[in-house]
Short mmCIF file of C-alpha atoms in Angstrom, two decimals:
data_model
loop_
_atom_site.label_atom_id
_atom_site.label_comp_id
_atom_site.label_asym_id
_atom_site.label_seq_id
_atom_site.Cartn_x
_atom_site.Cartn_y
_atom_site.Cartn_z
CA VAL K 4 0.00 0.00 0.00
CA SER K 5 2.83 2.43 0.76
CA ALA K 6 4.07 1.91 -2.82
CA PHE K 7 0.63 2.42 -4.36
CA GLY K 8 0.77 5.16 -6.97
CA HIS K 9 4.52 4.94 -7.64
CA ASP K 10 4.89 4.09 -11.33
CA TRP K 11 7.66 1.54 -10.82
CA TRP K 12 5.40 -0.44 -8.49
CA ASP K 13 2.29 -0.60 -10.71
CA GLU K 14 3.08 -3.94 -12.35
CA PRO K 15 4.22 -5.72 -9.15
CA ILE K 16 1.06 -4.56 -7.37
CA LYS K 17 -1.11 -5.80 -10.26
CA PHE K 18 0.69 -9.14 -10.17
CA PHE K 19 0.30 -9.34 -6.39
CA ILE K 20 -3.44 -8.66 -6.41
CA ALA K 21 -4.02 -11.12 -9.27
CA GLN K 22 -2.51 -13.99 -7.25
CA GLY K 23 -4.59 -13.46 -4.12
CA ASP K 24 -7.94 -14.59 -2.80
CA GLY K 25 -10.91 -12.68 -1.37
CA GLU K 26 -9.34 -12.31 2.06
CA LEU K 27 -6.16 -10.79 0.67
CA PHE K 28 -8.18 -8.41 -1.52
CA ASN K 29 -10.25 -7.35 1.51
CA LEU K 30 -7.11 -6.77 3.58
CA PHE K 31 -5.47 -4.74 0.81
CA MET K 32 -8.56 -2.52 0.42
CA ASP K 33 -8.80 -2.06 4.19
CA LYS K 34 -5.20 -0.84 4.39
CA LEU K 35 -5.60 1.36 1.30
CA ILE K 36 -8.73 3.21 2.38
CA HIS K 37 -7.15 3.91 5.77
CA ALA K 38 -3.95 5.19 4.15
CA PRO K 39 -3.20 8.82 3.15
CA GLN K 40 -3.63 7.91 -0.54
CA SER K 41 -7.41 7.65 -0.16
CA GLU K 42 -7.58 11.28 0.94
CA SER K 43 -5.83 12.72 -2.11
CA MET K 44 -5.95 10.09 -4.83
CA THR K 45 -4.89 11.29 -8.27
CA GLN K 46 -6.78 10.27 -11.39
CA LYS K 47 -3.87 8.04 -12.35
CA GLN K 48 -4.10 6.29 -8.97
CA GLN K 49 -7.86 5.90 -9.35
CA PHE K 50 -7.32 4.34 -12.76
CA LEU K 51 -4.81 1.92 -11.22
CA LEU K 52 -7.29 1.04 -8.49
CA GLN K 53 -9.95 0.19 -11.09
CA THR K 54 -7.41 -2.04 -12.85
CA LEU K 55 -6.61 -3.85 -9.59
CA ILE K 56 -10.30 -4.56 -9.07
CA GLU K 57 -10.50 -6.06 -12.54
CA GLU K 58 -7.38 -8.17 -11.94
CA ALA K 59 -8.48 -9.59 -8.58
CA PRO K 60 -9.90 -13.12 -9.04
CA GLN K 61 -11.96 -12.87 -5.82
CA LYS K 62 -13.30 -9.77 -4.13
CA LYS K 63 -14.64 -9.36 -0.59
CA ILE K 64 -16.23 -6.00 0.21
CA ASP K 65 -16.41 -6.12 4.04
CA ALA K 66 -13.74 -3.48 4.59
CA LEU K 67 -15.17 -1.12 2.00
CA CYS K 68 -18.69 -1.39 3.42
CA ALA K 69 -17.52 -0.82 7.00
CA LYS K 70 -15.44 2.21 6.04
CA LEU K 71 -18.27 3.75 4.00
CA LEU K 72 -20.38 4.10 7.16
CA ASP K 73 -17.57 5.85 9.05
CA PRO K 74 -18.86 9.43 9.62
CA THR K 75 -15.31 10.80 9.82
CA ASN K 76 -14.56 10.02 6.17
CA SER K 77 -13.67 12.86 3.82
CA ALA K 78 -15.57 13.40 0.58
CA SER K 79 -12.52 12.15 -1.33
CA CYS K 80 -12.42 8.90 0.62
CA GLN K 81 -16.17 8.42 0.17
CA ARG K 82 -15.82 8.81 -3.60
CA VAL K 83 -13.02 6.23 -3.69
CA ILE K 84 -15.10 3.69 -1.76
CA LEU K 85 -18.20 4.26 -3.87
CA ASP K 86 -16.26 3.90 -7.10
CA CYS K 87 -14.77 0.64 -5.81
CA LEU K 88 -18.17 -0.77 -4.88
CA LYS K 89 -19.55 0.13 -8.29
CA ALA K 90 -16.61 -1.49 -10.08
CA ILE K 91 -16.88 -4.66 -7.95
CA GLY K 92 -20.61 -4.82 -8.65
CA ARG K 93 -21.83 -6.85 -5.67
CA PRO K 94 -25.55 -6.39 -4.87
CA ALA K 95 -24.63 -7.33 -1.28
CA ALA K 96 -23.46 -3.73 -0.87
CA LEU K 97 -26.97 -2.33 -1.41
CA ASN K 98 -27.96 -2.54 2.26
CA VAL K 99 -24.91 -0.55 3.34
CA LEU K 100 -25.50 2.00 0.56
CA GLN K 101 -29.08 2.49 1.72
CA GLN K 102 -27.81 3.06 5.27
CA PHE K 103 -25.33 5.57 3.89
CA LYS K 104 -28.21 7.50 2.32
CA ILE K 105 -30.60 7.21 5.29
CA LYS K 106 -27.93 8.48 7.69
CA ALA K 107 -27.10 11.33 5.26
CA LEU K 108 -23.36 10.62 5.52
CA ALA K 109 -22.42 12.09 2.11
CA LYS K 110 -20.08 15.03 2.55
CA ASN K 111 -21.34 16.88 -0.53
CA GLN K 112 -23.86 16.63 -3.36
CA ASP K 113 -21.44 14.96 -5.74
CA VAL K 114 -20.93 12.09 -3.27
CA ALA K 115 -24.70 11.83 -2.69
CA ASN K 116 -25.31 11.64 -6.44
CA ARG K 117 -22.53 9.11 -6.82
CA ALA K 118 -24.14 6.91 -4.15
CA ASP K 119 -27.37 6.99 -6.16
CA ASP K 120 -25.45 5.95 -9.28
CA VAL K 121 -23.95 2.97 -7.45
CA ILE K 122 -27.33 1.89 -6.04
CA TYR K 123 -28.91 1.95 -9.49
CA ALA K 124 -25.92 0.15 -11.00
CA LEU K 125 -26.10 -2.67 -8.45
CA GLN K 126 -29.81 -3.26 -8.87
CA GLU K 127 -30.83 -6.11 -11.13
CA PRO K 128 -30.60 -4.86 -14.75
CA GLN K 129 -33.72 -4.94 -16.90
CA GLU K 130 -33.98 -6.74 -20.25
CA THR K 131 -33.08 -4.26 -23.00
CA THR K 132 -33.06 -6.29 -26.20
CA LYS K 133 -36.79 -6.31 -26.99
CA ILE K 134 -38.47 -3.94 -29.40
CA SER K 135 -42.05 -3.65 -30.58
CA GLY K 136 -43.65 -6.89 -31.61
CA SER K 137 -42.23 -8.79 -28.66
CA GLU K 138 -44.60 -10.55 -26.32
CA GLU K 139 -42.47 -9.60 -23.35
CA GLN K 140 -43.52 -6.36 -21.67
CA ALA K 141 -40.88 -3.63 -21.77
CA PRO K 142 -39.67 -2.25 -18.46
CA VAL K 143 -41.52 0.77 -17.11
CA LYS K 144 -39.60 3.94 -17.76
CA ILE K 145 -38.99 6.16 -14.76
CA ILE K 146 -39.78 9.40 -16.60
CA GLN K 147 -43.46 10.10 -17.22
CA GLN K 148 -44.86 11.40 -20.49
CA ILE K 149 -45.48 14.94 -19.28
CA THR K 150 -46.44 17.75 -21.63
CA ASN K 151 -46.11 20.72 -19.24
CA PHE K 152 -42.50 21.82 -18.81
CA GLU K 153 -43.15 22.91 -15.21
CA ASP K 154 -44.10 19.35 -14.29
CA ARG K 155 -41.04 17.68 -15.74
CA PRO K 156 -38.53 16.26 -13.27
CA SER K 157 -35.08 17.85 -13.08
CA SER K 158 -33.64 14.48 -14.12
CA PHE K 159 -34.73 10.95 -14.94
CA ARG K 160 -33.14 7.52 -15.20
CA ASN K 161 -33.59 5.33 -18.22
CA GLN K 162 -33.99 1.66 -17.38
CA TYR K 163 -33.19 0.72 -20.96
CA GLU K 164 -29.65 2.04 -20.31
CA HIS K 165 -28.94 0.45 -16.94
CA ASN K 166 -30.64 3.40 -15.18
CA SER K 167 -28.43 6.04 -16.78
CA GLU K 168 -29.34 9.56 -15.71
CA TYR K 169 -30.47 12.40 -17.97
CA ILE K 170 -30.48 15.96 -16.66
CA LEU K 171 -32.94 18.65 -17.72
CA ILE K 172 -31.20 21.63 -19.34
CA PRO K 173 -33.80 24.42 -19.65
CA GLY K 174 -33.81 26.24 -22.97
CA GLY K 175 -32.81 29.82 -23.62
CA ARG K 176 -30.93 32.04 -26.03
CA TYR K 177 -27.22 32.73 -26.36
CA ILE K 178 -24.58 34.04 -28.78
CA TYR K 179 -23.44 31.03 -30.78
CA SER K 180 -19.66 31.11 -31.07
CA GLU K 181 -19.41 30.01 -34.69
CA THR K 182 -21.70 32.67 -36.21
CA GLY K 183 -21.82 35.39 -33.56
CA LYS K 184 -25.60 35.33 -33.84
CA GLU K 185 -28.10 34.77 -31.06
CA GLU K 186 -29.57 31.28 -31.22
CA PRO K 187 -32.58 29.75 -29.41
CA VAL K 188 -32.30 26.40 -27.62
CA THR K 189 -35.32 24.37 -26.53
CA ASP K 190 -35.64 22.46 -23.26
CA LEU K 191 -34.01 19.06 -23.46
CA TYR K 192 -32.58 16.30 -21.33
CA VAL K 193 -28.84 15.66 -21.70
CA ALA K 194 -27.11 12.46 -20.61
CA LYS K 195 -25.08 13.01 -17.46
CA TYR K 196 -22.17 11.03 -18.94
CA PRO K 197 -20.95 9.96 -22.37
CA VAL K 198 -22.14 6.49 -23.42
CA THR K 199 -19.99 3.88 -21.68
CA ASN K 200 -18.73 0.52 -22.87
CA LYS K 201 -21.30 -1.17 -20.63
CA LEU K 202 -24.19 0.66 -22.28
CA TYR K 203 -22.85 0.24 -25.79
CA ARG K 204 -22.32 -3.50 -25.29
CA SER K 205 -26.04 -3.82 -24.50
CA PHE K 206 -26.74 -2.30 -27.92
CA ILE K 207 -24.33 -4.69 -29.64
CA ALA K 208 -26.00 -7.62 -27.87
CA ALA K 209 -29.39 -6.39 -29.13
CA LEU K 210 -28.12 -6.24 -32.70
CA GLY K 211 -26.96 -9.81 -32.43
CA ASN K 212 -30.09 -11.16 -30.77
CA VAL K 213 -32.94 -9.23 -32.41
CA PRO K 214 -33.06 -9.61 -36.21
CA GLU K 215 -35.93 -7.12 -36.59
CA LEU K 216 -33.68 -4.37 -35.24
CA LYS K 217 -31.37 -4.75 -38.21
CA GLU K 218 -34.37 -4.71 -40.55
CA LYS K 219 -35.60 -1.50 -38.97
CA LEU K 220 -32.16 0.09 -39.36
CA ASN K 221 -32.12 -0.79 -43.04
CA GLU K 222 -35.67 0.47 -43.52
CA ILE K 223 -34.91 3.81 -41.92
CA ALA K 224 -31.62 4.10 -43.80
CA LYS K 225 -33.61 4.32 -47.01
CA LYS K 226 -35.99 7.10 -45.98
CA GLU K 227 -34.41 9.17 -43.21
CA LYS K 228 -32.21 12.12 -44.12
CA TRP K 229 -30.19 11.89 -40.91
CA ILE K 230 -28.81 8.53 -41.92
CA ALA K 231 -27.93 9.57 -45.48
CA GLY K 232 -24.97 7.57 -46.65
CA PHE K 233 -25.51 4.75 -44.17
CA GLU K 234 -26.80 2.20 -46.68
CA LYS K 235 -23.77 2.69 -48.93
CA TYR K 236 -21.48 2.66 -45.91
CA HIS K 237 -22.60 -0.78 -44.70
CA GLU K 238 -23.26 -2.24 -48.16
CA GLY K 239 -22.70 -5.98 -48.16
CA THR K 240 -22.53 -6.22 -44.35
CA VAL K 241 -24.41 -9.21 -42.95
CA ASP K 242 -23.55 -8.92 -39.26
CA LEU K 243 -24.25 -5.39 -37.97
CA ALA K 244 -23.26 -6.38 -34.44
CA THR K 245 -19.71 -7.08 -35.59
CA PHE K 246 -19.77 -4.09 -37.93
CA PHE K 247 -20.74 -1.60 -35.19
CA ARG K 248 -18.61 -3.12 -32.43
CA SER K 249 -15.97 -0.80 -30.99
CA GLU K 250 -12.52 -1.42 -32.41
CA TYR K 251 -11.14 -0.98 -28.89
CA ASP K 252 -13.58 -3.25 -27.10
CA GLU K 253 -10.81 -5.55 -25.89
CA GLU K 254 -7.95 -3.07 -25.61
CA ARG K 255 -6.97 -2.66 -21.98
CA LYS K 256 -6.57 1.11 -22.07
CA PHE K 257 -10.13 1.63 -23.26
CA ASP K 258 -12.30 -1.41 -22.43
CA GLY K 259 -13.45 -0.75 -18.85
CA GLU K 260 -17.21 -0.91 -18.35
CA ASP K 261 -17.40 2.66 -17.04
CA GLN K 262 -14.98 4.12 -19.56
CA PRO K 263 -16.62 5.93 -22.48
CA VAL K 264 -16.95 3.82 -25.59
CA VAL K 265 -14.52 4.87 -28.33
CA GLY K 266 -13.72 3.61 -31.81
CA VAL K 267 -17.33 3.94 -33.01
CA THR K 268 -18.46 5.74 -36.13
CA TRP K 269 -21.06 8.48 -36.32
CA TYR K 270 -23.34 5.94 -38.02
CA ALA K 271 -22.98 3.58 -35.07
CA ALA K 272 -23.78 6.39 -32.63
CA ARG K 273 -26.93 7.23 -34.58
CA ALA K 274 -27.92 3.56 -34.70
CA TYR K 275 -27.58 3.44 -30.90
CA CYS K 276 -29.95 6.42 -30.68
CA LEU K 277 -32.43 4.65 -32.94
CA TRP K 278 -32.29 1.50 -30.83
CA LEU K 279 -33.21 3.44 -27.69
CA SER K 280 -35.93 5.37 -29.49
CA LEU K 281 -37.53 2.14 -30.70
CA LEU K 282 -37.46 0.70 -27.18
CA GLU K 283 -39.01 3.88 -25.83
CA ASN K 284 -41.70 4.51 -28.40
CA LYS K 285 -42.53 1.19 -30.06
CA ASP K 286 -41.78 2.53 -33.57
CA GLU K 287 -43.93 5.66 -33.10
CA LYS K 288 -41.09 8.17 -32.70
CA ILE K 289 -37.65 7.25 -33.94
CA ASN K 290 -35.77 10.36 -32.83
CA SER K 291 -36.68 10.78 -29.17
CA TYR K 292 -33.07 9.86 -28.39
CA ARG K 293 -30.52 11.50 -30.64
CA LEU K 294 -27.15 13.18 -30.83
CA PRO K 295 -27.16 16.86 -29.86
CA THR K 296 -26.74 19.53 -32.47
CA GLU K 297 -23.58 21.51 -31.88
CA ILE K 298 -25.64 24.52 -30.78
CA GLU K 299 -27.35 22.33 -28.17
CA TRP K 300 -24.03 20.81 -27.12
CA GLU K 301 -22.38 24.20 -26.68
CA TRP K 302 -25.36 25.47 -24.68
CA ALA K 303 -25.27 22.43 -22.38
CA ALA K 304 -21.50 22.72 -21.92
CA GLY K 305 -21.22 26.44 -21.32
CA GLY K 306 -24.38 28.35 -22.16
CA ARG K 307 -26.02 28.34 -18.77
CA GLN K 308 -24.98 31.14 -16.39
CA GLY K 309 -22.67 32.75 -18.92
CA THR K 310 -20.77 35.61 -17.29
CA ILE K 311 -20.08 37.80 -20.33
CA GLY K 312 -23.31 38.98 -21.85
CA LYS K 313 -24.92 36.06 -23.62
CA LYS K 314 -21.71 34.22 -24.45
CA VAL K 315 -20.92 30.77 -23.11
CA ARG K 316 -18.46 29.99 -20.33
CA GLN K 317 -14.98 29.42 -21.67
CA TYR K 318 -14.96 25.91 -20.14
CA PRO K 319 -17.81 23.74 -18.79
CA TRP K 320 -16.97 24.34 -15.11
CA ALA K 321 -17.71 27.56 -13.24
CA ASP K 322 -15.55 30.46 -14.44
CA GLU K 323 -13.90 31.03 -11.06
CA LYS K 324 -12.16 27.62 -11.31
CA GLY K 325 -9.95 29.01 -14.03
CA LYS K 326 -8.10 27.23 -16.81
CA PRO K 327 -7.78 23.44 -17.30
CA THR K 328 -5.82 21.40 -14.77
CA SER K 329 -5.44 17.67 -14.19
CA LYS K 330 -7.95 18.02 -11.34
CA LEU K 331 -10.67 19.30 -13.65
CA LEU K 332 -10.43 17.01 -16.69
CA ASN K 333 -8.60 14.21 -18.48
CA TYR K 334 -6.55 15.88 -21.22
CA ASP K 335 -3.04 16.36 -22.62
CA ASN K 336 -2.25 12.65 -22.17
CA ASN K 337 -1.88 13.17 -18.40
CA VAL K 338 -3.42 9.74 -17.69
CA GLY K 339 -2.58 8.07 -20.99
CA ALA K 340 -6.05 6.64 -21.62
CA THR K 341 -9.72 7.38 -21.18
CA THR K 342 -10.93 7.46 -17.57
CA PRO K 343 -14.21 6.16 -16.11
CA VAL K 344 -16.99 8.69 -16.64
CA GLY K 345 -17.60 10.98 -13.68
CA SER K 346 -13.99 10.85 -12.48
CA TYR K 347 -13.69 14.64 -12.44
CA PRO K 348 -16.44 16.10 -10.24
CA ASP K 349 -14.66 19.45 -10.00
CA GLY K 350 -14.91 19.78 -13.78
CA ALA K 351 -18.65 19.15 -14.05
CA THR K 352 -21.01 21.84 -15.31
CA PRO K 353 -23.09 23.73 -12.72
CA GLU K 354 -26.08 21.68 -13.93
CA GLY K 355 -24.31 18.38 -13.22
CA LEU K 356 -23.05 17.17 -16.62
CA TYR K 357 -19.70 15.37 -16.42
CA ASP K 358 -16.87 15.03 -18.94
CA MET K 359 -18.07 17.81 -21.22
CA ALA K 360 -14.38 18.72 -21.51
CA GLY K 361 -11.67 16.14 -22.12
CA ASN K 362 -11.82 12.33 -21.95
CA VAL K 363 -13.43 11.86 -25.39
CA TRP K 364 -14.55 13.99 -28.29
CA GLU K 365 -18.31 13.67 -28.74
CA TRP K 366 -20.12 13.23 -32.04
CA SER K 367 -22.79 15.82 -32.77
CA ASP K 368 -25.67 15.74 -35.24
CA SER K 369 -24.34 18.77 -37.16
CA TRP K 370 -22.39 19.04 -40.38
CA TYR K 371 -19.03 20.76 -40.06
CA ASP K 372 -19.70 22.56 -43.34
CA GLU K 373 -23.29 22.77 -44.57
CA LYS K 374 -22.10 23.32 -48.14
CA THR K 375 -19.88 20.26 -48.54
CA ARG K 376 -21.66 18.01 -45.99
CA SER K 377 -18.73 15.62 -45.82
CA SER K 378 -17.77 15.57 -42.12
CA ARG K 379 -19.56 15.83 -38.78
CA VAL K 380 -18.79 18.15 -35.88
CA ILE K 381 -17.14 16.72 -32.79
CA ARG K 382 -16.95 18.63 -29.51
CA GLY K 383 -15.28 18.64 -26.11
CA GLY K 384 -11.64 17.63 -26.61
CA SER K 385 -10.11 14.35 -25.51
CA TRP K 386 -7.72 12.51 -23.22
CA ASP K 387 -4.79 13.08 -25.59
CA GLY K 388 -5.64 16.60 -26.79
CA GLY K 389 -4.56 20.02 -25.61
CA SER K 390 -6.43 22.45 -23.39
CA GLY K 391 -7.57 24.59 -26.31
CA ASP K 392 -9.59 21.69 -27.73
CA CYS K 393 -11.57 21.50 -24.49
CA ARG K 394 -13.11 24.96 -24.65
CA SER K 395 -16.92 25.01 -24.73
CA ALA K 396 -16.90 26.89 -28.05
CA TYR K 397 -14.22 24.83 -29.82
CA ARG K 398 -15.35 22.72 -32.78
CA PHE K 399 -13.52 20.07 -34.75
CA ASN K 400 -14.61 17.50 -37.33
CA SER K 401 -14.33 13.89 -38.46
CA LEU K 402 -15.70 11.90 -41.37
CA PRO K 403 -18.77 9.96 -40.16
CA GLY K 404 -17.29 6.59 -41.07
CA TYR K 405 -14.02 7.08 -39.19
CA ARG K 406 -13.13 5.43 -35.88
CA PHE K 407 -10.69 6.86 -33.35
CA ASN K 408 -9.74 5.98 -29.78
CA SER K 409 -10.52 9.56 -28.80
CA ILE K 410 -14.11 9.89 -30.12
CA GLY K 411 -17.25 8.77 -28.31
CA PHE K 412 -20.73 10.25 -27.97
CA ARG K 413 -23.42 11.54 -25.59
CA LEU K 414 -27.19 11.50 -26.05
CA VAL K 415 -30.01 13.95 -25.58
CA PHE K 416 -33.67 13.07 -25.01
CA VAL K 417 -36.54 15.17 -26.30
CA PRO K 418 -39.87 14.51 -24.50
#
């Protein structure tokens, strides 16, 4: 434990934890969460900790559960414990997590929200591979079909996406950076995090198990303008599940369940949106889930509470936090890979959206150039990009059929 976080010791520690049993794992975690490292753990150390959890062949959670209920814990220590429990994924921790909530032990709102995320993650997942025509009843969605904006909840969780949270971003008007003109934005729900490997793998499983989903994709490819070029792109492809699968699905730097999915094309991101829309609406509305336009993305990242007239914040976090640092976001190759979503609470937007800067570029629904219509806008910067890429107003582009280990995507939901 005293060597934890020293680069030269990473491989020996991984080897050590991989050879042990549940008791050794429990002892290691007990020593670690009582050590100084748990009070000021860097993102690189957190990434190492997630790797150790994956490497351990057996995992006991007694020490983590006991420490979580210690009222003297700092917020940093609480976050470490919660992230460990989520990564381990044992429903046996639910009772302790409920006690944590009932006793109101969370040191701040970020920790309280993180506890909710872990509780939802550990609950039994719902079936997500059925679309209309199935005899099996779809799971009840937590959000209600409400027409009055005033009655809409500030957030909702989608059971089709392992209870992923969407946050309401009220509409407004702001000066769009690209044109300098004032643009309106309607009310919409924005996913709290980019789509993770865990969520995307559910989509891939659905493609492989539900033939009618592929038929629906092909049908819509022929008549929907947003998917223009898709039919030519996948011409001759028999297995869409293999075709859409992330190229980095088994690469250690990028394959963690809570890391954002990368190596997916714009077409694959749009197909994921269609899949969710079909689950939600039974073929009645195919665009309820979609990629944000770049105007919507910029508004969500920096439009709210702009400090200079109607311009957006320079970065997603509050202006007083200043310029990018390794505490605010994953950028400039300071970790060397993507990090689990939500790893940078200090860099979240005031509304509670995480990873809007750094970690992965995010596909948008907008053309980079409306005249040529050859590439799509990506936003937000990435784990290996510079600080300038991470500005709320910065735009870049990629051809829709390209795959990179720095591009993922985030969804919006329109009631």
